[in-house]
PDB file of C-alpha atoms in Angstrom:
ATOM      1  CA  UNK A   1      -0.199  -0.055   0.238  1.00 56.00           C
ATOM      2  CA  UNK A   2       1.067   3.572  -0.644  1.00 60.00           C
ATOM      3  CA  UNK A   3       1.790   6.020   1.725  1.00 66.00           C
ATOM      4  CA  UNK A   4      -0.620   9.365   0.846  1.00 60.00           C
ATOM      5  CA  UNK A   5       1.476  12.332  -0.371  1.00 58.00           C
ATOM      6  CA  UNK A   6       1.495  14.937   2.321  1.00 58.00           C
ATOM      7  CA  UNK A   7       1.921  17.934  -0.016  1.00 57.00           C
ATOM      8  CA  UNK A   8      -1.700  17.029  -1.412  1.00 54.00           C
ATOM      9  CA  UNK A   9      -4.606  18.486   0.141  1.00 53.00           C
ATOM     10  CA  UNK A  10      -7.105  15.443   0.688  1.00 57.00           C
ATOM     11  CA  UNK A  11     -10.149  17.839  -0.491  1.00 59.00           C
ATOM     12  CA  UNK A  12      -8.877  18.633  -3.944  1.00 58.00           C
ATOM     13  CA  UNK A  13      -7.395  15.652  -5.382  1.00 61.00           C
ATOM     14  CA  UNK A  14      -4.434  16.206  -7.489  1.00 62.00           C
ATOM     15  CA  UNK A  15      -3.496  19.626  -6.247  1.00 62.00           C
ATOM     16  CA  UNK A  16      -0.436  20.163  -3.695  1.00 61.00           C
ATOM     17  CA  UNK A  17      -0.952  21.767  -0.427  1.00 62.00           C
ATOM     18  CA  UNK A  18       1.280  24.845   0.272  1.00 61.00           C
ATOM     19  CA  UNK A  19       1.209  26.715   3.856  1.00 64.00           C
ATOM     20  CA  UNK A  20       2.572  30.153   3.626  1.00 63.00           C
ATOM     21  CA  UNK A  21       4.176  31.063   7.193  1.00 65.00           C
ATOM     22  CA  UNK A  22       6.054  34.032   8.308  1.00 58.00           C
ATOM     23  CA  UNK A  23       9.484  32.945   9.900  1.00 58.00           C
ATOM     24  CA  UNK A  24       9.721  33.997  13.772  1.00 55.00           C
ATOM     25  CA  UNK A  25      12.127  36.346  13.336  1.00 53.00           C
ATOM     26  CA  UNK A  26       9.865  38.318  10.535  1.00 52.00           C
ATOM     27  CA  UNK A  27       7.239  38.563  13.421  1.00 53.00           C
ATOM     28  CA  UNK A  28       6.089  41.728  14.949  1.00 56.00           C
ATOM     29  CA  UNK A  29       6.389  41.202  18.167  1.00 67.00           C
ATOM     30  CA  UNK A  30       4.553  43.893  20.917  1.00 81.00           C
ATOM     31  CA  UNK A  31       6.953  45.996  22.954  1.00 84.00           C
ATOM     32  CA  UNK A  32       7.485  44.088  25.997  1.00 87.00           C
ATOM     33  CA  UNK A  33       5.918  46.082  29.172  1.00 93.00           C
ATOM     34  CA  UNK A  34       9.593  45.537  31.068  1.00 93.00           C
ATOM     35  CA  UNK A  35      10.835  48.096  28.271  1.00 93.00           C
ATOM     36  CA  UNK A  36       7.876  50.544  28.933  1.00 94.00           C
ATOM     37  CA  UNK A  37       8.862  50.453  32.556  1.00 96.00           C
ATOM     38  CA  UNK A  38      12.701  50.833  31.355  1.00 96.00           C
ATOM     39  CA  UNK A  39      12.000  53.295  29.344  1.00 96.00           C
ATOM     40  CA  UNK A  40       9.997  55.308  31.956  1.00 97.00           C
ATOM     41  CA  UNK A  41      12.143  54.799  34.721  1.00 97.00           C
ATOM     42  CA  UNK A  42      15.317  55.921  32.186  1.00 97.00           C
ATOM     43  CA  UNK A  43      13.136  59.229  31.526  1.00 97.00           C
ATOM     44  CA  UNK A  44      12.254  59.740  35.369  1.00 97.00           C
ATOM     45  CA  UNK A  45      15.979  59.630  35.536  1.00 97.00           C
ATOM     46  CA  UNK A  46      16.551  62.330  33.207  1.00 97.00           C
ATOM     47  CA  UNK A  47      14.484  64.871  33.882  1.00 97.00           C
ATOM     48  CA  UNK A  48      16.100  64.513  37.681  1.00 97.00           C
ATOM     49  CA  UNK A  49      19.261  65.020  36.365  1.00 96.00           C
ATOM     50  CA  UNK A  50      18.127  67.983  34.074  1.00 97.00           C
ATOM     51  CA  UNK A  51      16.596  69.357  37.507  1.00 97.00           C
ATOM     52  CA  UNK A  52      20.126  68.536  39.226  1.00 96.00           C
ATOM     53  CA  UNK A  53      21.454  70.402  36.703  1.00 96.00           C
ATOM     54  CA  UNK A  54      19.414  73.197  36.995  1.00 96.00           C
ATOM     55  CA  UNK A  55      19.979  73.430  40.538  1.00 96.00           C
ATOM     56  CA  UNK A  56      23.743  73.215  39.976  1.00 94.00           C
ATOM     57  CA  UNK A  57      23.478  75.938  37.513  1.00 94.00           C
ATOM     58  CA  UNK A  58      21.668  78.705  40.069  1.00 95.00           C
ATOM     59  CA  UNK A  59      24.174  78.127  42.886  1.00 93.00           C
ATOM     60  CA  UNK A  60      26.669  77.991  40.628  1.00 92.00           C
ATOM     61  CA  UNK A  61      28.715  80.556  42.597  1.00 93.00           C
ATOM     62  CA  UNK A  62      28.918  78.036  45.561  1.00 93.00           C
ATOM     63  CA  UNK A  63      29.909  75.590  43.512  1.00 92.00           C
ATOM     64  CA  UNK A  64      32.828  77.684  42.381  1.00 92.00           C
ATOM     65  CA  UNK A  65      33.503  78.711  45.763  1.00 93.00           C
ATOM     66  CA  UNK A  66      33.728  75.257  46.867  1.00 93.00           C
ATOM     67  CA  UNK A  67      35.953  74.314  43.940  1.00 92.00           C
ATOM     68  CA  UNK A  68      38.191  77.328  44.515  1.00 93.00           C
ATOM     69  CA  UNK A  69      38.509  76.269  47.616  1.00 93.00           C
ATOM     70  CA  UNK A  70      39.865  72.731  46.723  1.00 91.00           C
ATOM     71  CA  UNK A  71      42.421  74.194  44.068  1.00 91.00           C
ATOM     72  CA  UNK A  72      43.871  76.800  46.173  1.00 91.00           C
ATOM     73  CA  UNK A  73      44.119  74.234  48.900  1.00 91.00           C
ATOM     74  CA  UNK A  74      45.444  71.503  46.651  1.00 90.00           C
ATOM     75  CA  UNK A  75      47.864  73.846  44.271  1.00 90.00           C
ATOM     76  CA  UNK A  76      49.181  76.860  46.329  1.00 89.00           C
ATOM     77  CA  UNK A  77      52.462  77.144  43.643  1.00 91.00           C
ATOM     78  CA  UNK A  78      50.238  77.752  40.664  1.00 90.00           C
ATOM     79  CA  UNK A  79      49.324  81.509  39.237  1.00 91.00           C
ATOM     80  CA  UNK A  80      46.475  82.966  40.063  1.00 90.00           C
ATOM     81  CA  UNK A  81      45.393  83.119  36.149  1.00 93.00           C
ATOM     82  CA  UNK A  82      46.411  79.095  35.793  1.00 92.00           C
ATOM     83  CA  UNK A  83      43.879  78.587  39.136  1.00 92.00           C
ATOM     84  CA  UNK A  84      40.959  80.375  37.727  1.00 92.00           C
ATOM     85  CA  UNK A  85      41.185  78.303  34.248  1.00 94.00           C
ATOM     86  CA  UNK A  86      41.057  75.223  36.669  1.00 92.00           C
ATOM     87  CA  UNK A  87      38.123  76.281  38.705  1.00 93.00           C
ATOM     88  CA  UNK A  88      36.194  77.364  35.433  1.00 93.00           C
ATOM     89  CA  UNK A  89      37.081  74.236  33.735  1.00 94.00           C
ATOM     90  CA  UNK A  90      35.877  72.212  37.096  1.00 92.00           C
ATOM     91  CA  UNK A  91      32.739  73.768  37.250  1.00 92.00           C
ATOM     92  CA  UNK A  92      32.098  73.440  33.430  1.00 93.00           C
ATOM     93  CA  UNK A  93      32.604  69.624  33.749  1.00 93.00           C
ATOM     94  CA  UNK A  94      30.666  69.376  36.858  1.00 93.00           C
ATOM     95  CA  UNK A  95      27.531  70.969  35.921  1.00 94.00           C
ATOM     96  CA  UNK A  96      27.662  70.833  31.586  1.00 94.00           C
ATOM     97  CA  UNK A  97      28.569  67.035  32.622  1.00 95.00           C
ATOM     98  CA  UNK A  98      25.352  66.614  34.368  1.00 96.00           C
ATOM     99  CA  UNK A  99      23.016  68.489  31.552  1.00 96.00           C
ATOM    100  CA  UNK A 100      24.654  66.549  28.704  1.00 97.00           C
ATOM    101  CA  UNK A 101      24.378  63.312  30.742  1.00 97.00           C
ATOM    102  CA  UNK A 102      20.963  63.841  31.605  1.00 97.00           C
ATOM    103  CA  UNK A 103      20.050  64.893  27.967  1.00 97.00           C
ATOM    104  CA  UNK A 104      21.739  61.684  26.459  1.00 97.00           C
ATOM    105  CA  UNK A 105      19.669  59.570  29.010  1.00 97.00           C
ATOM    106  CA  UNK A 106      16.427  60.933  28.007  1.00 96.00           C
ATOM    107  CA  UNK A 107      17.434  60.343  24.366  1.00 97.00           C
ATOM    108  CA  UNK A 108      18.628  56.914  25.046  1.00 96.00           C
ATOM    109  CA  UNK A 109      15.197  56.083  26.323  1.00 96.00           C
ATOM    110  CA  UNK A 110      13.298  56.994  23.678  1.00 95.00           C
ATOM    111  CA  UNK A 111      15.718  55.333  21.604  1.00 94.00           C
ATOM    112  CA  UNK A 112      15.615  52.041  23.598  1.00 93.00           C
ATOM    113  CA  UNK A 113      11.779  51.916  23.780  1.00 92.00           C
ATOM    114  CA  UNK A 114      11.742  52.333  19.776  1.00 90.00           C
ATOM    115  CA  UNK A 115      13.590  49.272  19.981  1.00 87.00           C
ATOM    116  CA  UNK A 116      17.203  50.139  19.433  1.00 90.00           C
ATOM    117  CA  UNK A 117      19.074  47.628  21.250  1.00 87.00           C
ATOM    118  CA  UNK A 118      22.505  49.478  21.574  1.00 91.00           C
ATOM    119  CA  UNK A 119      20.827  52.221  23.273  1.00 94.00           C
ATOM    120  CA  UNK A 120      21.162  49.940  26.603  1.00 95.00           C
ATOM    121  CA  UNK A 121      24.400  49.834  26.396  1.00 96.00           C
ATOM    122  CA  UNK A 122      24.712  53.657  25.947  1.00 96.00           C
ATOM    123  CA  UNK A 123      22.436  54.013  28.787  1.00 97.00           C
ATOM    124  CA  UNK A 124      24.274  51.774  30.791  1.00 96.00           C
ATOM    125  CA  UNK A 125      27.454  53.801  30.248  1.00 97.00           C
ATOM    126  CA  UNK A 126      25.729  57.044  30.776  1.00 97.00           C
ATOM    127  CA  UNK A 127      24.589  55.165  34.738  1.00 97.00           C
ATOM    128  CA  UNK A 128      28.571  54.668  34.960  1.00 97.00           C
ATOM    129  CA  UNK A 129      29.230  58.440  34.168  1.00 96.00           C
ATOM    130  CA  UNK A 130      26.312  59.743  36.522  1.00 96.00           C
ATOM    131  CA  UNK A 131      28.069  57.981  39.045  1.00 96.00           C
ATOM    132  CA  UNK A 132      31.165  59.652  38.354  1.00 95.00           C
ATOM    133  CA  UNK A 133      29.539  62.983  38.410  1.00 94.00           C
ATOM    134  CA  UNK A 134      28.162  62.018  42.160  1.00 95.00           C
ATOM    135  CA  UNK A 135      31.744  61.491  43.133  1.00 94.00           C
ATOM    136  CA  UNK A 136      33.041  64.621  41.744  1.00 91.00           C
ATOM    137  CA  UNK A 137      29.728  66.463  43.089  1.00 91.00           C
ATOM    138  CA  UNK A 138      30.550  65.503  46.719  1.00 92.00           C
ATOM    139  CA  UNK A 139      31.610  68.262  48.884  1.00 89.00           C
ATOM    140  CA  UNK A 140      31.238  70.926  45.754  1.00 92.00           C
ATOM    141  CA  UNK A 141      27.845  71.132  44.529  1.00 93.00           C
ATOM    142  CA  UNK A 142      24.688  71.689  46.712  1.00 93.00           C
ATOM    143  CA  UNK A 143      23.451  69.141  48.951  1.00 94.00           C
ATOM    144  CA  UNK A 144      19.985  69.193  46.673  1.00 96.00           C
ATOM    145  CA  UNK A 145      21.884  68.621  43.427  1.00 95.00           C
ATOM    146  CA  UNK A 146      23.772  65.843  44.865  1.00 96.00           C
ATOM    147  CA  UNK A 147      20.309  64.075  46.138  1.00 97.00           C
ATOM    148  CA  UNK A 148      18.511  64.336  42.995  1.00 97.00           C
ATOM    149  CA  UNK A 149      21.556  62.889  41.469  1.00 96.00           C
ATOM    150  CA  UNK A 150      21.635  59.650  43.744  1.00 97.00           C
ATOM    151  CA  UNK A 151      17.585  59.503  43.099  1.00 97.00           C
ATOM    152  CA  UNK A 152      18.477  59.461  39.386  1.00 97.00           C
ATOM    153  CA  UNK A 153      21.255  57.071  39.414  1.00 97.00           C
ATOM    154  CA  UNK A 154      18.613  54.695  41.496  1.00 97.00           C
ATOM    155  CA  UNK A 155      15.908  54.964  38.761  1.00 97.00           C
ATOM    156  CA  UNK A 156      18.761  54.281  36.321  1.00 97.00           C
ATOM    157  CA  UNK A 157      20.025  51.013  37.977  1.00 97.00           C
ATOM    158  CA  UNK A 158      16.109  50.035  38.349  1.00 97.00           C
ATOM    159  CA  UNK A 159      15.718  50.749  34.452  1.00 96.00           C
ATOM    160  CA  UNK A 160      18.888  48.620  34.011  1.00 96.00           C
ATOM    161  CA  UNK A 161      17.552  45.957  35.538  1.00 96.00           C
ATOM    162  CA  UNK A 162      14.237  46.474  33.731  1.00 95.00           C
ATOM    163  CA  UNK A 163      15.673  46.452  30.392  1.00 93.00           C
ATOM    164  CA  UNK A 164      17.504  43.176  30.542  1.00 93.00           C
ATOM    165  CA  UNK A 165      14.498  41.487  32.045  1.00 93.00           C
ATOM    166  CA  UNK A 166      13.969  37.968  29.751  1.00 92.00           C
ATOM    167  CA  UNK A 167      10.879  39.567  28.308  1.00 90.00           C
ATOM    168  CA  UNK A 168      12.734  42.746  27.224  1.00 91.00           C
ATOM    169  CA  UNK A 169      15.509  40.518  25.693  1.00 90.00           C
ATOM    170  CA  UNK A 170      13.242  38.856  23.584  1.00 89.00           C
ATOM    171  CA  UNK A 171      11.606  41.877  22.097  1.00 88.00           C
ATOM    172  CA  UNK A 172      14.911  43.395  21.366  1.00 88.00           C
ATOM    173  CA  UNK A 173      15.843  40.004  19.997  1.00 86.00           C
ATOM    174  CA  UNK A 174      13.156  39.706  17.412  1.00 82.00           C
ATOM    175  CA  UNK A 175      13.258  41.958  14.023  1.00 61.00           C
ATOM    176  CA  UNK A 176      10.662  44.544  13.729  1.00 57.00           C
ATOM    177  CA  UNK A 177       9.836  46.324  10.010  1.00 51.00           C
TER     178      UNK A 177
END
């Protein structure tokens, strides 16, 4: 006895049966909820970073005075022009760095929510830079700005965990059109 041909449809004799299915990598997947949570956490961290930069900018004289005290104490043999340049540069790095990092964090959150997997790595690097800014700001910037940066970093850590959960990883692994 002969076996039935699997390509032939039983309801239509003589006609081959074809099934067209999309490959799993072409299926448009719904964004995982953990990606939305991660994006919200990163966005909140970016907003807090911008507020911290604004607080630092409003207290720029205090920041410069604190930096000047450190520079004058550690470099007494330098000329006053060199110390002034060092104070201006250090204050610009601290205040401007927080602003740039917070802005990039917000853009990274938007890119990550849009499905850019590389944005996750960039956000982790920005988190590391935020931690460096916190260390630079200890004893130099206003306490409110420092607290805002610590809370922003904490939200960034929570966002980092959420963006690497299994559901997020599956969503980033699928191809989207």
